Coordinates of N, CA and C in Angstrom, one line a residue:
X1 N -43.2 19.5 37.9 CA -41.9 20.2 37.8 C -40.9 19.3 37.1
X2 N -41.1 18.0 36.9 CA -40.1 17.2 36.3 C -40.1 17.4 34.8
X3 N -41.1 18.0 34.2 CA -41.2 18.2 32.8 C -40.1 19.1 32.3
X4 N -39.7 20.1 33.0 CA -38.7 21.0 32.6 C -37.3 20.4 32.5
X5 N -36.8 19.6 33.5 CA -35.5 19.0 33.4 C -35.5 17.9 32.2
X6 N -36.6 17.2 32.0 CA -36.6 16.3 30.9 C -36.6 17.0 29.5
X7 N -37.3 18.1 29.4 CA -37.3 18.9 28.2 C -35.9 19.5 27.9
X8 N -35.3 20.0 29.0 CA -33.9 20.6 28.8 C -33.0 19.4 28.4
X9 N -33.1 18.3 29.0 CA -32.2 17.1 28.7 C -32.4 16.7 27.2
X10 N -33.7 16.6 26.8 CA -34.0 16.2 25.4 C -33.5 17.3 24.4
X11 N -33.7 18.5 24.7 CA -33.2 19.6 23.9 C -31.7 19.6 23.8
X12 N -31.0 19.4 24.9 CA -29.5 19.3 24.9 C -29.0 18.2 24.1
X13 N -29.7 17.0 24.2 CA -29.3 15.8 23.4 C -29.5 16.1 21.9
X14 N -30.6 16.7 21.5 CA -30.8 17.0 20.1 C -29.8 18.0 19.6
X15 N -29.4 19.0 20.4 CA -28.4 19.9 19.9 C -27.0 19.2 19.8
X16 N -26.7 18.3 20.7 CA -25.4 17.6 20.6 C -25.4 16.7 19.4
X17 N -26.5 16.1 19.1 CA -26.5 15.2 17.9 C -26.4 16.1 16.6
X18 N -27.0 17.2 16.6 CA -26.9 18.1 15.4 C -25.5 18.6 15.3
X19 N -24.8 18.9 16.4 CA -23.4 19.4 16.4 C -22.4 18.3 15.8
X20 N -22.8 17.0 15.8 CA -21.9 16.0 15.3 C -21.7 16.1 13.9
X21 N -22.5 16.9 13.2 CA -22.3 17.1 11.8 C -23.0 16.2 10.8
X22 N -23.0 16.6 9.6 CA -23.6 15.8 8.6 C -22.6 15.1 7.7
X23 N -21.3 15.1 8.1 CA -20.3 14.4 7.3 C -19.5 15.3 6.4
X24 N -19.9 16.6 6.3 CA -19.2 17.6 5.5 C -17.9 18.0 6.1
X25 N -17.0 18.6 5.4 CA -15.7 19.0 5.9 C -15.9 20.4 6.5
X26 N -15.7 20.4 7.8 CA -15.8 21.7 8.5 C -14.5 22.4 8.7
X27 N -13.4 21.8 8.2 CA -12.1 22.4 8.4 C -11.6 22.3 9.8
X28 N -12.2 21.5 10.6 CA -11.8 21.4 12.0 C -10.6 20.5 12.2
X29 N -10.1 19.8 11.2 CA -9.0 18.9 11.3 C -9.4 17.5 11.7
X30 N -10.7 17.2 11.9 CA -11.2 15.9 12.2 C -11.0 14.9 11.0
X31 N -10.3 13.8 11.2 CA -9.9 12.9 10.1 C -11.2 12.2 9.6
X32 N -12.3 12.2 10.2 CA -13.5 11.6 9.7 C -14.3 12.5 8.8
X33 N -13.9 13.7 8.5 CA -14.7 14.5 7.7 C -14.3 14.3 6.2
X34 N -15.1 14.8 5.3 CA -14.9 14.6 3.9 C -13.8 15.6 3.4
X35 N -13.2 15.2 2.3 CA -12.2 16.1 1.7 C -12.1 15.8 0.2
X36 N -11.3 16.5 -0.5 CA -11.2 16.3 -2.0 C -10.2 15.1 -2.3
X37 N -10.3 14.6 -3.5 CA -9.4 13.5 -3.9 C -8.0 14.0 -3.9
X38 N -7.1 13.1 -3.5 CA -5.7 13.5 -3.5 C -5.2 13.6 -5.0
X39 N -4.3 14.5 -5.2 CA -3.7 14.7 -6.5 C -2.2 14.4 -6.4
X40 N -1.7 13.8 -7.5 CA -0.3 13.4 -7.5 C 0.6 14.5 -7.2
X41 N 0.3 15.7 -7.7 CA 1.2 16.9 -7.5 C 1.3 17.3 -6.0
X42 N 0.3 16.9 -5.2 CA 0.3 17.3 -3.8 C 0.9 16.2 -2.9
X43 N 1.5 15.2 -3.5 CA 2.0 14.1 -2.7 C 3.5 13.8 -3.0
X44 N 4.2 13.4 -2.1 CA 5.5 12.9 -2.3 C 5.3 11.4 -2.6
X45 N 5.9 10.9 -3.6 CA 5.8 9.5 -4.0 C 7.1 8.8 -4.1
X46 N 7.2 7.6 -3.5 CA 8.4 6.8 -3.5 C 8.0 5.4 -4.0
X47 N 8.6 5.0 -5.1 CA 8.4 3.6 -5.6 C 9.6 2.8 -5.2
X48 N 9.4 1.8 -4.5 CA 10.5 0.9 -4.0 C 11.0 1.4 -2.6
X49 N 12.0 0.7 -2.1 CA 12.8 -0.3 -2.7 C 12.0 -1.6 -2.9
X50 N 12.3 -2.2 -4.0 CA 11.6 -3.4 -4.4 C 12.2 -4.7 -3.9
X51 N 11.4 -5.7 -3.8 CA 11.8 -7.1 -3.7 C 11.7 -7.6 -5.1
X52 N 12.7 -7.3 -5.9 CA 12.7 -7.6 -7.3 C 12.8 -9.1 -7.6
X53 N 12.1 -9.5 -8.7 CA 12.2 -10.9 -9.1 C 13.5 -11.1 -9.7
X54 N 14.3 -12.0 -9.2 CA 15.7 -12.2 -9.7 C 15.8 -12.9 -11.1
X55 N 14.8 -13.8 -11.5 CA 14.9 -14.5 -12.7 C 13.5 -14.7 -13.3
X56 N 13.5 -15.0 -14.6 CA 12.3 -15.3 -15.3 C 11.4 -16.3 -14.6
X57 N 10.1 -16.0 -14.4 CA 9.2 -16.9 -13.7 C 9.1 -16.5 -12.2
X58 N 10.0 -15.8 -11.7 CA 9.9 -15.4 -10.3 C 9.0 -14.2 -10.1
X59 N 8.5 -14.0 -8.9 CA 7.5 -13.0 -8.6 C 8.3 -11.9 -7.8
X60 N 8.0 -10.6 -8.1 CA 8.6 -9.5 -7.4 C 7.5 -8.6 -6.9
X61 N 7.8 -7.8 -5.9 CA 6.9 -6.8 -5.4 C 7.6 -5.4 -5.4
X62 N 6.8 -4.4 -5.8 CA 7.3 -3.0 -5.7 C 6.3 -2.2 -4.8
X63 N 6.7 -1.9 -3.6 CA 5.9 -1.1 -2.8 C 5.9 0.4 -3.2
X64 N 4.8 1.1 -3.2 CA 4.7 2.5 -3.5 C 4.1 3.2 -2.4
X65 N 4.8 4.2 -1.9 CA 4.3 5.0 -0.7 C 4.1 6.4 -1.1
X66 N 3.0 6.9 -0.7 CA 2.6 8.3 -1.0 C 2.5 9.1 0.4
X67 N 3.0 10.3 0.4 CA 3.0 11.1 1.6 C 2.3 12.5 1.2
X68 N 1.3 12.8 1.9 CA 0.6 14.1 1.7 C 1.4 15.2 2.1
X69 N 1.7 16.1 1.1 CA 2.5 17.3 1.4 C 1.7 18.6 1.5
X70 N 0.4 18.5 1.4 CA -0.5 19.7 1.4 C -1.7 19.5 2.2
X71 N -2.8 20.1 1.7 CA -4.1 20.1 2.3 C -4.7 18.7 2.4
X72 N -5.5 18.5 3.4 CA -6.2 17.2 3.6 C -6.8 16.7 2.3
X73 N -6.6 15.4 2.0 CA -7.2 14.9 0.8 C -7.6 13.4 1.1
X74 N -8.3 12.8 0.1 CA -8.8 11.5 0.3 C -8.3 10.5 -0.8
X75 N -7.9 9.3 -0.4 CA -7.6 8.2 -1.3 C -8.7 7.2 -1.1
X76 N -9.4 6.8 -2.2 CA -10.3 5.7 -2.0 C -10.3 4.9 -3.3
X77 N -9.9 3.6 -3.1 CA -9.9 2.7 -4.2 C -8.5 2.3 -4.6
X78 N -8.3 1.9 -5.9 CA -7.1 1.4 -6.4 C -6.4 2.4 -7.2
X79 N -5.0 2.4 -7.1 CA -4.3 3.3 -8.0 C -4.4 2.7 -9.5
X80 N -4.2 3.6 -10.4 CA -4.1 3.2 -11.8 C -2.7 3.1 -12.2
X81 N -2.2 1.9 -12.6 CA -0.8 1.7 -13.0 C -0.7 1.2 -14.4
X82 N 0.1 1.9 -15.2 CA 0.3 1.5 -16.6 C 1.8 1.3 -16.7
X83 N 2.2 0.1 -17.3 CA 3.6 -0.2 -17.6 C 3.9 0.2 -19.0
X84 N 5.0 0.8 -19.2 CA 5.4 1.3 -20.6 C 6.7 0.7 -21.0
X85 N 6.7 0.4 -22.3 CA 7.9 -0.1 -22.9 C 8.0 0.5 -24.3
X86 N 8.6 1.7 -24.4 CA 8.5 2.5 -25.6 C 7.1 2.9 -25.9
X87 N 6.6 2.5 -27.1 CA 5.2 2.9 -27.5 C 4.2 1.8 -27.0
X88 N 4.7 0.7 -26.5 CA 3.8 -0.3 -26.0 C 3.5 0.0 -24.5
X89 N 2.2 -0.2 -24.1 CA 1.8 -0.1 -22.8 C 0.9 -1.2 -22.3
X90 N 0.8 -1.4 -21.0 CA -0.1 -2.4 -20.5 C -0.6 -1.9 -19.1
X91 N -1.9 -2.0 -19.0 CA -2.6 -1.6 -17.7 C -2.5 -2.8 -16.7
X92 N -2.1 -2.5 -15.5 CA -2.0 -3.5 -14.5 C -3.3 -3.6 -13.8
X93 N -3.8 -4.9 -13.7 CA -5.1 -5.1 -13.1 C -5.1 -5.0 -11.6
X94 N -6.3 -4.8 -11.0 CA -6.4 -4.7 -9.6 C -6.4 -6.0 -8.9
X95 N -5.8 -6.1 -7.7 CA -5.9 -7.3 -6.9 C -7.1 -7.2 -6.0
X96 N -8.2 -7.8 -6.5 CA -9.5 -7.6 -5.8 C -9.7 -8.5 -4.6
X97 N -8.6 -9.2 -4.1 CA -8.8 -10.0 -2.9 C -8.8 -9.1 -1.7
X98 N -8.4 -7.8 -1.8 CA -8.5 -6.9 -0.7 C -9.5 -5.8 -1.0
X99 N -10.2 -5.4 0.0 CA -11.2 -4.3 -0.2 C -10.7 -3.0 0.0
X100 N -10.9 -2.0 -0.9 CA -10.4 -0.7 -0.7 C -11.0 0.0 0.5
X101 N -10.2 0.9 1.2 CA -10.7 1.7 2.3 C -10.7 3.1 1.9
X102 N -11.5 3.9 2.5 CA -11.4 5.4 2.3 C -10.4 5.9 3.3
X103 N -9.4 6.5 2.8 CA -8.3 7.1 3.6 C -8.3 8.6 3.5
X104 N -8.5 9.2 4.6 CA -8.3 10.7 4.7 C -6.9 11.0 5.2
X105 N -6.2 11.7 4.3 CA -4.8 12.0 4.6 C -4.6 13.5 5.0
X106 N -4.2 13.7 6.2 CA -3.8 15.1 6.6 C -2.3 15.3 6.1
X107 N -1.9 16.5 6.2 CA -0.5 16.8 5.8 C 0.5 15.9 6.6
X108 N 1.4 15.2 5.9 CA 2.3 14.3 6.6 C 1.9 12.9 6.7
X109 N 0.6 12.6 6.5 CA 0.1 11.2 6.5 C 0.6 10.4 5.3
X110 N 0.7 9.1 5.4 CA 1.2 8.3 4.3 C 0.2 7.1 4.1
X111 N 0.3 6.7 2.8 CA -0.5 5.5 2.4 C 0.4 4.7 1.4
X112 N 0.1 3.4 1.2 CA 0.9 2.7 0.3 C 0.1 1.6 -0.4
X113 N 0.6 1.1 -1.5 CA 0.1 0.0 -2.2 C 1.2 -0.8 -2.7
X114 N 0.9 -2.0 -3.2 CA 2.0 -2.9 -3.7 C 1.7 -3.4 -5.1
X115 N 2.7 -3.3 -6.0 CA 2.6 -3.8 -7.3 C 3.3 -5.1 -7.3
X116 N 2.6 -6.2 -7.7 CA 3.3 -7.5 -7.7 C 3.3 -7.9 -9.2
X117 N 4.5 -8.5 -9.6 CA 4.6 -8.8 -11.0 C 5.4 -10.1 -11.2
X118 N 5.3 -10.8 -12.3 CA 6.1 -11.9 -12.7 C 7.1 -11.5 -13.7
X119 N 8.4 -11.8 -13.4 CA 9.4 -11.4 -14.4 C 9.4 -12.3 -15.6
X120 N 9.6 -11.7 -16.7 CA 9.6 -12.5 -18.0 C 11.0 -12.8 -18.5
X121 N 11.2 -13.7 -19.4 CA 12.4 -13.9 -20.1 C 12.7 -12.8 -21.0
X122 N 13.9 -12.3 -21.0 CA 14.3 -11.2 -22.0 C 14.0 -11.6 -23.4
X123 N 13.2 -10.8 -24.1 CA 12.9 -11.0 -25.5 C 11.9 -12.1 -25.8
X124 N 11.2 -12.6 -24.7 CA 10.2 -13.7 -24.9 C 9.0 -13.1 -25.6
X125 N 8.2 -14.0 -26.2 CA 7.0 -13.6 -27.0 C 6.0 -12.9 -26.2
X126 N 5.9 -13.2 -24.9 CA 4.9 -12.6 -24.0 C 5.6 -11.6 -23.0
X127 N 6.7 -11.2 -23.4 CA 7.5 -10.3 -22.5 C 7.3 -8.8 -22.9
X128 N 7.1 -8.0 -21.8 CA 7.0 -6.5 -22.0 C 8.3 -5.9 -21.4
X129 N 9.2 -5.4 -22.2 CA 10.4 -4.8 -21.7 C 10.2 -3.4 -21.1
X130 N 9.6 -3.4 -19.9 CA 9.2 -2.2 -19.2 C 10.3 -1.3 -18.9
X131 N 10.1 0.0 -19.2 CA 11.1 1.0 -18.9 C 10.6 2.0 -17.8
X132 N 9.2 2.1 -17.7 CA 8.6 3.1 -16.8 C 7.3 2.6 -16.4
X133 N 6.8 3.1 -15.2 CA 5.4 2.9 -14.8 C 4.8 4.3 -14.6
X134 N 3.5 4.3 -15.0 CA 2.7 5.6 -14.8 C 1.7 5.3 -13.7
X135 N 1.7 6.2 -12.7 CA 0.8 6.1 -11.6 C -0.2 7.2 -11.7
X136 N -1.5 6.8 -11.5 CA -2.6 7.7 -11.4 C -3.4 7.4 -10.2
X137 N -3.8 8.4 -9.4 CA -4.5 8.2 -8.2 C -6.0 8.0 -8.4
X138 N -6.7 7.3 -7.6 CA -8.2 7.2 -7.7 C -8.9 8.6 -7.6
X139 N -9.8 8.9 -8.5 CA -10.5 10.1 -8.4 C -9.8 11.3 -9.0
X140 N -8.6 11.1 -9.6 CA -7.8 12.2 -10.2 C -7.4 11.8 -11.6
X141 N -7.2 12.8 -12.5 CA -6.8 12.4 -13.8 C -5.4 12.6 -14.1
X142 N -4.6 13.4 -13.3 CA -3.2 13.6 -13.5 C -2.4 12.3 -13.1
X143 N -1.2 12.2 -13.7 CA -0.4 11.1 -13.4 C 1.1 11.5 -13.3
X144 N 1.9 10.5 -12.9 CA 3.3 10.7 -12.9 C 4.0 9.5 -13.3
X145 N 5.1 9.6 -14.0 CA 5.9 8.5 -14.5 C 7.1 8.2 -13.5
X146 N 7.5 7.0 -13.4 CA 8.6 6.5 -12.6 C 9.4 5.5 -13.4
X147 N 10.7 5.6 -13.2 CA 11.6 4.6 -14.0 C 11.3 3.2 -13.4
X148 N 11.5 2.2 -14.3 CA 11.3 0.8 -13.9 C 12.7 0.1 -14.2
X149 N 13.2 -0.5 -13.2 CA 14.5 -1.2 -13.4 C 14.5 -2.6 -12.9
X150 N 13.3 -3.2 -12.9 CA 13.1 -4.6 -12.4 C 13.0 -5.7 -13.4
X151 N 13.4 -5.4 -14.7 CA 13.4 -6.4 -15.7 C 12.0 -6.4 -16.5
X152 N 12.0 -7.3 -17.5 CA 10.7 -7.4 -18.3 C 9.6 -8.1 -17.5
X153 N 8.4 -7.7 -17.8 CA 7.2 -8.3 -17.1 C 6.6 -9.3 -18.0
X154 N 6.2 -10.5 -17.5 CA 5.6 -11.5 -18.2 C 4.1 -11.2 -18.5
X155 N 3.7 -11.5 -19.7 CA 2.3 -11.4 -20.1 C 1.6 -12.7 -19.9
X156 N 0.3 -12.6 -19.7 CA -0.6 -13.8 -19.6 C -0.9 -14.3 -21.0
X157 N -1.7 -13.6 -21.7 CA -2.1 -14.0 -23.1 C -1.0 -13.5 -24.0
X158 N -0.6 -12.2 -23.8 CA 0.4 -11.6 -24.6 C 1.1 -10.5 -23.7
X159 N 2.0 -9.7 -24.3 CA 2.7 -8.7 -23.6 C 1.8 -7.6 -23.1
X160 N 0.7 -7.4 -23.7 CA -0.3 -6.3 -23.3 C -1.2 -6.7 -22.1
X161 N -1.1 -8.0 -21.7 CA -1.9 -8.5 -20.6 C -0.9 -8.9 -19.5
X162 N -0.4 -8.0 -18.7 CA 0.7 -8.3 -17.7 C 0.3 -9.3 -16.6
X163 N 1.2 -10.2 -16.3 CA 1.0 -11.1 -15.1 C 1.4 -10.2 -13.9
X164 N 0.6 -9.3 -13.5 CA 0.9 -8.4 -12.4 C -0.5 -7.9 -11.8
X165 N -0.4 -7.3 -10.7 CA -1.6 -6.7 -10.0 C -1.1 -5.6 -9.0
X166 N -2.1 -4.7 -8.7 CA -1.9 -3.7 -7.7 C -2.9 -3.9 -6.6
X167 N -2.5 -3.7 -5.4 CA -3.4 -3.7 -4.3 C -4.1 -2.3 -4.1
X168 N -5.1 -2.3 -3.3 CA -5.7 -1.0 -2.9 C -4.8 -0.3 -1.9
X169 N -5.0 1.1 -1.8 CA -4.2 1.8 -0.9 C -4.6 1.4 0.6
X170 N -3.5 1.4 1.4 CA -3.7 1.1 2.8 C -2.9 2.2 3.6
X171 N -3.4 2.5 4.8 CA -2.8 3.5 5.6 C -1.4 3.0 6.0
X172 N -0.4 3.8 6.0 CA 1.0 3.4 6.3 C 1.4 4.3 7.5
X173 N 2.5 3.9 8.2 CA 3.0 4.7 9.2 C 2.2 4.6 10.5
X174 N 2.4 5.6 11.4 CA 1.8 5.6 12.7 C 0.3 5.8 12.6

């Protein structure tokens, strides 16, 4: 008679494991489920306030925070950041010292990254007189421009190779 309780227990365990899901989004609100890549139009974005570099050769940091205003979405990887100075542009490289995390953002959740840069001398040969930065999210093709008021950015080899970097997204807030 012990075979029946063991069979029922085994069947119950198998059903519970199956109910845990295969990782797909069930719409249940579970933050561990999959979702689509976040799009810039569905997020509130705030660049700054910055710890601006006060003089040429100094390092500054510009924190960028995104808040999901819509349906659940995912950020995984590094943001794409391009600095613009009129017709000249420069892509900011990734700071690979930190490993990107997969962040599932429900409505109201926030994430952030930091852009670190070295301020250049006004009019210097390797100086990029930045007027705006363009932000693109990982996994999405749309972008948004933001004004830049932190002075020129120093180039490494030339103005098109900025002495700057962006970190991967990290969960922010509670």
